Coordinates of C-alpha atoms in Angstrom, one line a residue:
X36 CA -3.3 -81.9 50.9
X37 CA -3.7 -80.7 54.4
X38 CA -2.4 -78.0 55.9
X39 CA -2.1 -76.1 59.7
X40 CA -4.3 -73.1 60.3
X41 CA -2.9 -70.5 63.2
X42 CA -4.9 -72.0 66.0
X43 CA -3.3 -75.5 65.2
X44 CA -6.5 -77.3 63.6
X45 CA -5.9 -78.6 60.3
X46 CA -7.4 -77.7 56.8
X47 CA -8.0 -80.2 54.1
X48 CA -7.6 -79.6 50.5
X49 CA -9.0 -81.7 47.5
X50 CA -10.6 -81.9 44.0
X51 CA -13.2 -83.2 43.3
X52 CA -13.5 -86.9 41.0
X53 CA -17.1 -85.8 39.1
X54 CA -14.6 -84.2 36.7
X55 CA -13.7 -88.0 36.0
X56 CA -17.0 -90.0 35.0
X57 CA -17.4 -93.6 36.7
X58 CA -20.4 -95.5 37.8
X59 CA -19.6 -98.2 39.3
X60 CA -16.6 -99.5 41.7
X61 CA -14.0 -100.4 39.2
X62 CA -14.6 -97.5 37.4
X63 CA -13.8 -95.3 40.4
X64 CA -10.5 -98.0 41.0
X65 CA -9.6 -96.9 37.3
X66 CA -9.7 -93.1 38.2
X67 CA -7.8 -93.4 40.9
X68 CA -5.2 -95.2 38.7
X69 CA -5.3 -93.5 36.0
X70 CA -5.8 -89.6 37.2
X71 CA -5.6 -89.2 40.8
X72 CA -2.2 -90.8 41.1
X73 CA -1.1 -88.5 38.4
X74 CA -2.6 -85.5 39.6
X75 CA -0.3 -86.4 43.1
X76 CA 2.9 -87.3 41.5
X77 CA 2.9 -83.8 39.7
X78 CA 2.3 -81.7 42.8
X79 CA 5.3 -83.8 44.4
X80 CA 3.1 -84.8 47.4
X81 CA 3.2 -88.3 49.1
X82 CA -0.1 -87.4 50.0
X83 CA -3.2 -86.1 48.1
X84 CA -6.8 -85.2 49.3
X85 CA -9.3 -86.6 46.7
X86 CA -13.2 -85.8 47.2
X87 CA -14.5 -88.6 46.1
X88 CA -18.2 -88.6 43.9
X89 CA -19.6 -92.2 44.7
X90 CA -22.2 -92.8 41.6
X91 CA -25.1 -94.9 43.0
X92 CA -23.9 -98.3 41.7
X93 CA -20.5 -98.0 43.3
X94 CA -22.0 -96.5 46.5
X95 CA -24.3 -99.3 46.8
X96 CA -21.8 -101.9 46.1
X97 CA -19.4 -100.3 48.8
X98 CA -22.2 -100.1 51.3
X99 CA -22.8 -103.8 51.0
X100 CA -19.8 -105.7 50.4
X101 CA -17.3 -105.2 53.5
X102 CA -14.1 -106.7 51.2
X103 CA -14.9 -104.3 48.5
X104 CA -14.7 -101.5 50.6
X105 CA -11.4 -102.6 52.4
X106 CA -10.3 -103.2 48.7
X107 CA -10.7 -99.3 48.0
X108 CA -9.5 -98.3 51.3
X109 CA -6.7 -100.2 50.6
X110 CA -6.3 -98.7 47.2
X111 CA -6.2 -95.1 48.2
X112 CA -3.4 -95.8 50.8
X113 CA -1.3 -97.5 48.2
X114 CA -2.0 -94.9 45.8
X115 CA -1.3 -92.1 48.4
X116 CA -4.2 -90.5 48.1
X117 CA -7.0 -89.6 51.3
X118 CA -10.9 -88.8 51.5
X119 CA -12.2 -86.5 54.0
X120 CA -15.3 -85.4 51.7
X121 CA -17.3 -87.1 49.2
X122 CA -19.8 -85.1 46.7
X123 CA -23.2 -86.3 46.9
X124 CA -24.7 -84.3 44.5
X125 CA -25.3 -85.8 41.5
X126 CA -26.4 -89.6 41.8
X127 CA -25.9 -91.2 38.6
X128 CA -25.5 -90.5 34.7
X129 CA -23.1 -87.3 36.0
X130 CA -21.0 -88.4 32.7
X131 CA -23.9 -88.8 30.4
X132 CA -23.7 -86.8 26.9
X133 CA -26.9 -84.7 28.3
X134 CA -27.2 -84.2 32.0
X135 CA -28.5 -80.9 32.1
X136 CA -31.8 -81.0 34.7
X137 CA -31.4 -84.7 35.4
X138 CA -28.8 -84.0 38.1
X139 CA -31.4 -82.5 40.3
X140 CA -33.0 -86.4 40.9
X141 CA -33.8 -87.9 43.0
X142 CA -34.2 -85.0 45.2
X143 CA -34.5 -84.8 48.8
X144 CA -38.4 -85.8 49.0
X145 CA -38.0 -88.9 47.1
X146 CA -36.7 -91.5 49.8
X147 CA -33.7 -92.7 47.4
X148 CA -32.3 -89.5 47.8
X149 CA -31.9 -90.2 51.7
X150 CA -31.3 -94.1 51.3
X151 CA -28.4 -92.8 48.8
X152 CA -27.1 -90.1 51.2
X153 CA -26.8 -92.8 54.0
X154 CA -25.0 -95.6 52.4
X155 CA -22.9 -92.9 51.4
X156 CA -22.2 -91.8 55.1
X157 CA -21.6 -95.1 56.0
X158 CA -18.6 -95.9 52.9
X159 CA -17.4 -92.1 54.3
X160 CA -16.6 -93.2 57.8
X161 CA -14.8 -96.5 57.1
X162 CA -12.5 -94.5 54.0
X163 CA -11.5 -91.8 56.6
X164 CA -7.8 -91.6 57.2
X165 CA -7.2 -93.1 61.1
X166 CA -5.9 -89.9 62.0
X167 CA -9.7 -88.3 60.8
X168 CA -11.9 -88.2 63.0
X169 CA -14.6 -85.6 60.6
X170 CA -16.0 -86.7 56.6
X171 CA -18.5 -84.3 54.9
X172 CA -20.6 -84.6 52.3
X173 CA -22.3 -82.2 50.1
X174 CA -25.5 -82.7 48.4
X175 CA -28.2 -81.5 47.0
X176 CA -30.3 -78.1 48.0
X177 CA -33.6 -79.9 48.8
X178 CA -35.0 -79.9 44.7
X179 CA -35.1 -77.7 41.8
X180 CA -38.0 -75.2 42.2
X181 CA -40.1 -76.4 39.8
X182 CA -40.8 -80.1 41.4
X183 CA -41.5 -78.4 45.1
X184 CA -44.6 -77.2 46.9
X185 CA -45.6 -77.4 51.1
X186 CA -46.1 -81.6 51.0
X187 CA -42.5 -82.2 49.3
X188 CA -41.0 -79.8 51.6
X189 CA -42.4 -81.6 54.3
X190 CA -41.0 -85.1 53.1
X191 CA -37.5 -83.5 52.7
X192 CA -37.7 -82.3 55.9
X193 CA -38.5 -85.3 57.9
X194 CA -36.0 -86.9 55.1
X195 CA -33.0 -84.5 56.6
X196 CA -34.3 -84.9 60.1
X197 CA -34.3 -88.7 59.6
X198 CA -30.8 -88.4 57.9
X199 CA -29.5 -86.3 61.2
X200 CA -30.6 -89.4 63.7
X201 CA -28.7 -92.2 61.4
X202 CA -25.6 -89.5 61.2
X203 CA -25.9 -89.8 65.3
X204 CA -26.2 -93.7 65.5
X205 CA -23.2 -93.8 62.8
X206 CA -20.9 -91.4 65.2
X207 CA -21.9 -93.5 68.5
X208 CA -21.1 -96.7 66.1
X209 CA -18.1 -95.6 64.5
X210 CA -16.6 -92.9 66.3
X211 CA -16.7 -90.7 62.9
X212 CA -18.8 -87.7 62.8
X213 CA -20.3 -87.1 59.5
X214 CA -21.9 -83.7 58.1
X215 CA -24.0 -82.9 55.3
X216 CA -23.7 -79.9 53.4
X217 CA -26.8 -78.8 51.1
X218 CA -25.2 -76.4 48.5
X219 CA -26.9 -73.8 47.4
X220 CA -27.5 -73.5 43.3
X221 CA -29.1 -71.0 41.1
X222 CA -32.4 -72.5 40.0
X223 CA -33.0 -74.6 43.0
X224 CA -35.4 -74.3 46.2
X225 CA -32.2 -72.9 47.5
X226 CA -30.7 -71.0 45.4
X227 CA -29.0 -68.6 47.6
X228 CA -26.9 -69.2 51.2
X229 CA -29.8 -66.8 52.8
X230 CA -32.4 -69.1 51.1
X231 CA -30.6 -71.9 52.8
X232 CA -31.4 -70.2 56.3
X233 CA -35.0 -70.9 57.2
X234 CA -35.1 -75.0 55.9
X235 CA -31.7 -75.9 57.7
X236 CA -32.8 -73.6 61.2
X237 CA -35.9 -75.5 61.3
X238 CA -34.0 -78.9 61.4
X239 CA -31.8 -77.6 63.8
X240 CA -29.2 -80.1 63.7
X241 CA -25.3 -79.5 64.0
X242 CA -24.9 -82.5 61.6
X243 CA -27.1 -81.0 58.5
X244 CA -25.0 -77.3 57.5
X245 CA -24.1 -75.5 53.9
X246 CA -21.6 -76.7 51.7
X247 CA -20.5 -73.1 49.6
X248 CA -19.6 -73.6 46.1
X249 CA -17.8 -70.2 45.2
X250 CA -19.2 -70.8 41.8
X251 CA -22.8 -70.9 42.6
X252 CA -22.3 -68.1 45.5
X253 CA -21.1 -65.7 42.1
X254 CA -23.4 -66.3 40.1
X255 CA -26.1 -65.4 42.2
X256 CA -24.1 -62.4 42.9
X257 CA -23.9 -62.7 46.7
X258 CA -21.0 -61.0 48.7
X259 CA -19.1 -63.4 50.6
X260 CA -18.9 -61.5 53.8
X261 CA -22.6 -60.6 53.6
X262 CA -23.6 -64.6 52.8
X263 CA -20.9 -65.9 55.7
X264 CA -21.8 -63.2 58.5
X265 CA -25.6 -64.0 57.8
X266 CA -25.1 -68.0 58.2
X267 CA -22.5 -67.4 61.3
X268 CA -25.8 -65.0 63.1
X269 CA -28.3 -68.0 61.9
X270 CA -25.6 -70.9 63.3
X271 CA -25.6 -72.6 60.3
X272 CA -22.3 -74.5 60.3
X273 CA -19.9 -74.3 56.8
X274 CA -19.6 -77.7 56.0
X275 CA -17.7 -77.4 53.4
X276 CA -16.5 -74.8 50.9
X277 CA -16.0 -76.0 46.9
X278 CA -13.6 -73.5 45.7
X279 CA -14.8 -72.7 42.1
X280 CA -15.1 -70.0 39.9
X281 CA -18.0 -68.9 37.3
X282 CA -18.3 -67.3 34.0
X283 CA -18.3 -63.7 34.4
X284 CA -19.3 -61.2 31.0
X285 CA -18.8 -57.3 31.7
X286 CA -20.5 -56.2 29.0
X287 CA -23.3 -59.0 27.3
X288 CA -24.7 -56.3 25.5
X289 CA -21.6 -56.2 22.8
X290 CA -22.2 -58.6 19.8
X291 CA -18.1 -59.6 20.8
X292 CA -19.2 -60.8 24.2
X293 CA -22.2 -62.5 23.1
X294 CA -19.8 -64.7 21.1
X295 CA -18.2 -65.5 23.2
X296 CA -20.2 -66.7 25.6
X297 CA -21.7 -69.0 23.1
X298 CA -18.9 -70.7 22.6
X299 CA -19.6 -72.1 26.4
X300 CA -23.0 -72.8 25.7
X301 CA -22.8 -76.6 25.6
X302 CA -25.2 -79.6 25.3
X303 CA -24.2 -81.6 28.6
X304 CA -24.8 -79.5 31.5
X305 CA -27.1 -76.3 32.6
X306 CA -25.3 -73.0 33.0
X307 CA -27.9 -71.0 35.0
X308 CA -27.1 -67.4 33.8
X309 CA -27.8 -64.6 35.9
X310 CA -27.9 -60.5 36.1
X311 CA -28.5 -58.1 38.6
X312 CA -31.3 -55.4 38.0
X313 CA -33.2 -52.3 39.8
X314 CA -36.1 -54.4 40.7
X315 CA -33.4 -57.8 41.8
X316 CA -31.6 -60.8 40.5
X317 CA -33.0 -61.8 36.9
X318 CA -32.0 -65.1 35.5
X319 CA -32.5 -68.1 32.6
X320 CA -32.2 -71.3 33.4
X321 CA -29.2 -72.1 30.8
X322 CA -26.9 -70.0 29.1
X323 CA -28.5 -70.4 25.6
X324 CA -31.6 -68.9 26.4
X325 CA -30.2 -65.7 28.2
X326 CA -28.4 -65.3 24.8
X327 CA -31.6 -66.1 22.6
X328 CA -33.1 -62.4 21.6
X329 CA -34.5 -60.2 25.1
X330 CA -34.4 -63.2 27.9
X331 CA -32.1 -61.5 30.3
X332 CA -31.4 -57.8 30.2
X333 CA -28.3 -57.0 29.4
X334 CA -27.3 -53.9 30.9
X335 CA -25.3 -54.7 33.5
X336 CA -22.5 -58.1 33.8
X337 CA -24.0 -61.5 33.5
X338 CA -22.9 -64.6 35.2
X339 CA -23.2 -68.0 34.2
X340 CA -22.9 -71.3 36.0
X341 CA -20.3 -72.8 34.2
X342 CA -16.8 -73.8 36.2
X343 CA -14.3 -72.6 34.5
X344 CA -10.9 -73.6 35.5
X345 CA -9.4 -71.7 38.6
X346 CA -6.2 -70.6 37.2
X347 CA -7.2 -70.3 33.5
X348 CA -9.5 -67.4 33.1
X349 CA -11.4 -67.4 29.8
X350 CA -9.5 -65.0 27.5
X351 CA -11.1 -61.7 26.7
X352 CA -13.5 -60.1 26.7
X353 CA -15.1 -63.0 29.4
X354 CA -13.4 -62.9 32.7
X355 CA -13.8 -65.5 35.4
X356 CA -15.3 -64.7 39.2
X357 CA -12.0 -65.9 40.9
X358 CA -11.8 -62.5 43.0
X359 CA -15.1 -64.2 44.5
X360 CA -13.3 -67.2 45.3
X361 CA -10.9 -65.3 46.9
X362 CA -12.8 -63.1 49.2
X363 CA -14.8 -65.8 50.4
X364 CA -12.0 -67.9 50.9
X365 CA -10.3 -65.3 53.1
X366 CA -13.2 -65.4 55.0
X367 CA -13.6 -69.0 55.5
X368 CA -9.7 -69.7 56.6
X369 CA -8.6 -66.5 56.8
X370 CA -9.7 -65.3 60.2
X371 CA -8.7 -66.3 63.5
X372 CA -10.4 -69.8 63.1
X373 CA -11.2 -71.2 60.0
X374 CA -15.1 -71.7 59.3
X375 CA -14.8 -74.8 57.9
X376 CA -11.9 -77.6 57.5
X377 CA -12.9 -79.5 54.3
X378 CA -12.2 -77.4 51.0
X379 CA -12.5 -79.0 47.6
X380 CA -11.8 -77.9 44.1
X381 CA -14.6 -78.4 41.4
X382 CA -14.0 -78.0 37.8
X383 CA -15.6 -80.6 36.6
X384 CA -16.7 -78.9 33.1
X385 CA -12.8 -79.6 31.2
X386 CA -14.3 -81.9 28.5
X387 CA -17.2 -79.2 28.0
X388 CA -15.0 -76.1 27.5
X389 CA -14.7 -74.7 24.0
X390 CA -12.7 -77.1 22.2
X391 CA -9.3 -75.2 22.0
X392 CA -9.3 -75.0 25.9
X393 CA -10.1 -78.5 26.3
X394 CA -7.3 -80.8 27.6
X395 CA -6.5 -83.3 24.5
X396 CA -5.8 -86.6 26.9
X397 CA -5.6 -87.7 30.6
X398 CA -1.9 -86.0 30.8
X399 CA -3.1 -82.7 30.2
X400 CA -6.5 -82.7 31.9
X401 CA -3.6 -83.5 35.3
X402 CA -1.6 -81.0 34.9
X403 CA -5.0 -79.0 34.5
X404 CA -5.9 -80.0 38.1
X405 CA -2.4 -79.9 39.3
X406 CA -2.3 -76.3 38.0
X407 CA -5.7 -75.5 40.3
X408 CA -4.6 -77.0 43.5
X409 CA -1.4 -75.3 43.1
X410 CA -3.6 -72.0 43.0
X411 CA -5.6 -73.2 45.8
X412 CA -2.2 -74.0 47.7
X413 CA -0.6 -70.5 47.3
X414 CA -4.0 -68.9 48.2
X415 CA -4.0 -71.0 51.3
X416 CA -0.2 -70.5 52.3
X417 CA -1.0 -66.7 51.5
X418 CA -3.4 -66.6 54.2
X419 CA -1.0 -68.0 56.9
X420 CA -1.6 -71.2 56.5
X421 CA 1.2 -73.6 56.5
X422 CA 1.2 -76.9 54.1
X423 CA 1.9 -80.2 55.8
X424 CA 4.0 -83.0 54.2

């Protein structure tokens, strides 16, 4: 979905395919069938922005088989659907029936993590639409803390400094300019959009920026304006923005909320739970362990990182952090020009909601997705921004 900010440039909306799992090429050719298309014919658009997550074995098969990748171009213009953005995050097993800290490899000072991030740079700038001139890609915030000291930092480094010349040669080669987003998460090196200042000013690259995840951004419980006026002083481009919302509990101390926040404490993926204190942020690494006994204090709200659907809050007494979403989306588009063009919806936890808010089959889990863009569209056309056919 596009649409045309007031000073004429235009805005692209998508959601994200990680909510659909595929690892290889005709498994992303089956998504595209059997959800995208769907998700498109119920908004009533003849053209849908999809961003795309390439799994290793399908990036690697686009990146060296030419036909196979004029197959999928061809595919998505047939199905009207477009890619501006892919999500380079996770690199494989993203469907797997326990992900949980596996997402985090390779990370970005293990040279797969590079040779992946290129090949998917180079499927990006032959899927652009011809009219595109600009493809993103969000990935990874350099590791999770645990697997980081000085010599890993270096290798990412010289990885993201390596990854900035190839994004040059591809531009002079192609004429598409590709960016890379890292996005921020709780538990990583770079946790927080400040944290994100110091390792992308010292590459000092207009290609390598932050990709803000709304999600991530509330449960670390940053302000929007605070975060965004900090990277615009440190020039550190936006990206890209995944509009997403968290898992927000006023009161964890009641045995009621506690409850209920155990009935999103799931086996598959890591909800990083978090809670501000006197002495700063407190946190657990997953949402079971903040509710085991004294982990996390529980005097004032917790947030967890769990993506809950953007215009389904969880019933009471949870809440979701979609006023976040909303604040730093009028900040992002809002303003005289927009801080980044590329905005893509992420709920990818459906199957791993509590089972009576999961969507029983693929015709429910569209109209799930249909129902967020539509939010993301009125939230959009409320900020003056007008939606092109």
């Amino acid at each position: 979905m596009r649409f045309r900010h007031p000073d004429g440039s235009t805005v692209h909306l998508a959601y994200c395919t990680n909510v659909h799992p595929a690892e290889t090429l005709d498994g992303v050719l089956a998504q595209l069938r059997d959800h995208c298309e769907p998700v498109r014919r119920r908004l009533g658009r003849d053209r849908l922005g999809i961003g795309l997550w390439l799994a290793r074995d399908a990036a690697h098969a686009l990146v060296t088989d030419p036909s196979a990748l004029r197959g999928l171009r061809t595919e998505l213009d047939r199905r009207g659907l477009e890619v501006v953005t892919l999500n380079g995050f996770p690199y494989e097993g993203f469907g797997a029936e326990e992900v949980k800290y596996r997402v985090y490899q390779p990370d970005w000072a293990d040279p797969e993590r590079l040779a992946h991030t290129t090949a998917l740079a180079r499927v990006l700038a032959q899927l652009l639409p011809d009219d595109v001139t600009e493809g993103t890609i969000s990935t990874l915030p350099l590791a999770w803390r645990t697997a980081y000291d000085d010599k890993r930092a270096a290798t990412a480094h010289t990885a993201l400094t390596t990854l900035a010349e190839r994004l040059d040669a591809l531009d002079e080669l192609t004429g598409r300019s590709i960016r890379i987003g890292l996005e921020p998460e709780p538990g990583c090196t770079v946790e927080t959009t400040h944290d994100a200042i110091a390792p992308l000013t010292a590459i000092g690259h207009h290609r390598i920026g932050i990709c803000v995840d709304t999600c991530h951004l509330a449960t670390s419980f940053e302000d929007p304006d605070t975060a965004l006026d900090a990277l615009a002083d440190a020039r550190v481009p936006v990206v890209k923005s995944q509009l997403s919302a968290a898992l927000h509990a006023e009161h964890p101390h009641l045995p009621e909320v506690r409850a209920a926040l155990a009935a999103f404490d799931e086996p598959r993926f890591l909800h990083q739970t978090r809670t501000r204190t006197a002495a700063g942020l407190r946190g657990t690494d997953d949402l079971g362990e903040a509710l085991a006994g004294d982990a996390l204090p529980d005097a004032s709200p917790w947030r967890a990182h769990f993506h809950v659907p953007l215009h389904a809050a969880p019933a009471a007494p949870l809440t979701s952090t979609l006023p976040v979403l909303r604040a730093a989306l009028t900040r992002l588009v809002g303003g005289p020009h927009p801080l980044t063009r590329h905005l893509e919806v992420e709920t990818y936890t459906w199957q791993t909601l509590p089972p009576e808010l999961r969507p029983r089959g693929r015709a429910q889990l569209a109209d799930g997705i249909a129902a967020e863009l539509t939010l993301a569209r009125d939230l959009l056309t409320d900020l003056g921004l007008k939606e092109l056919p």
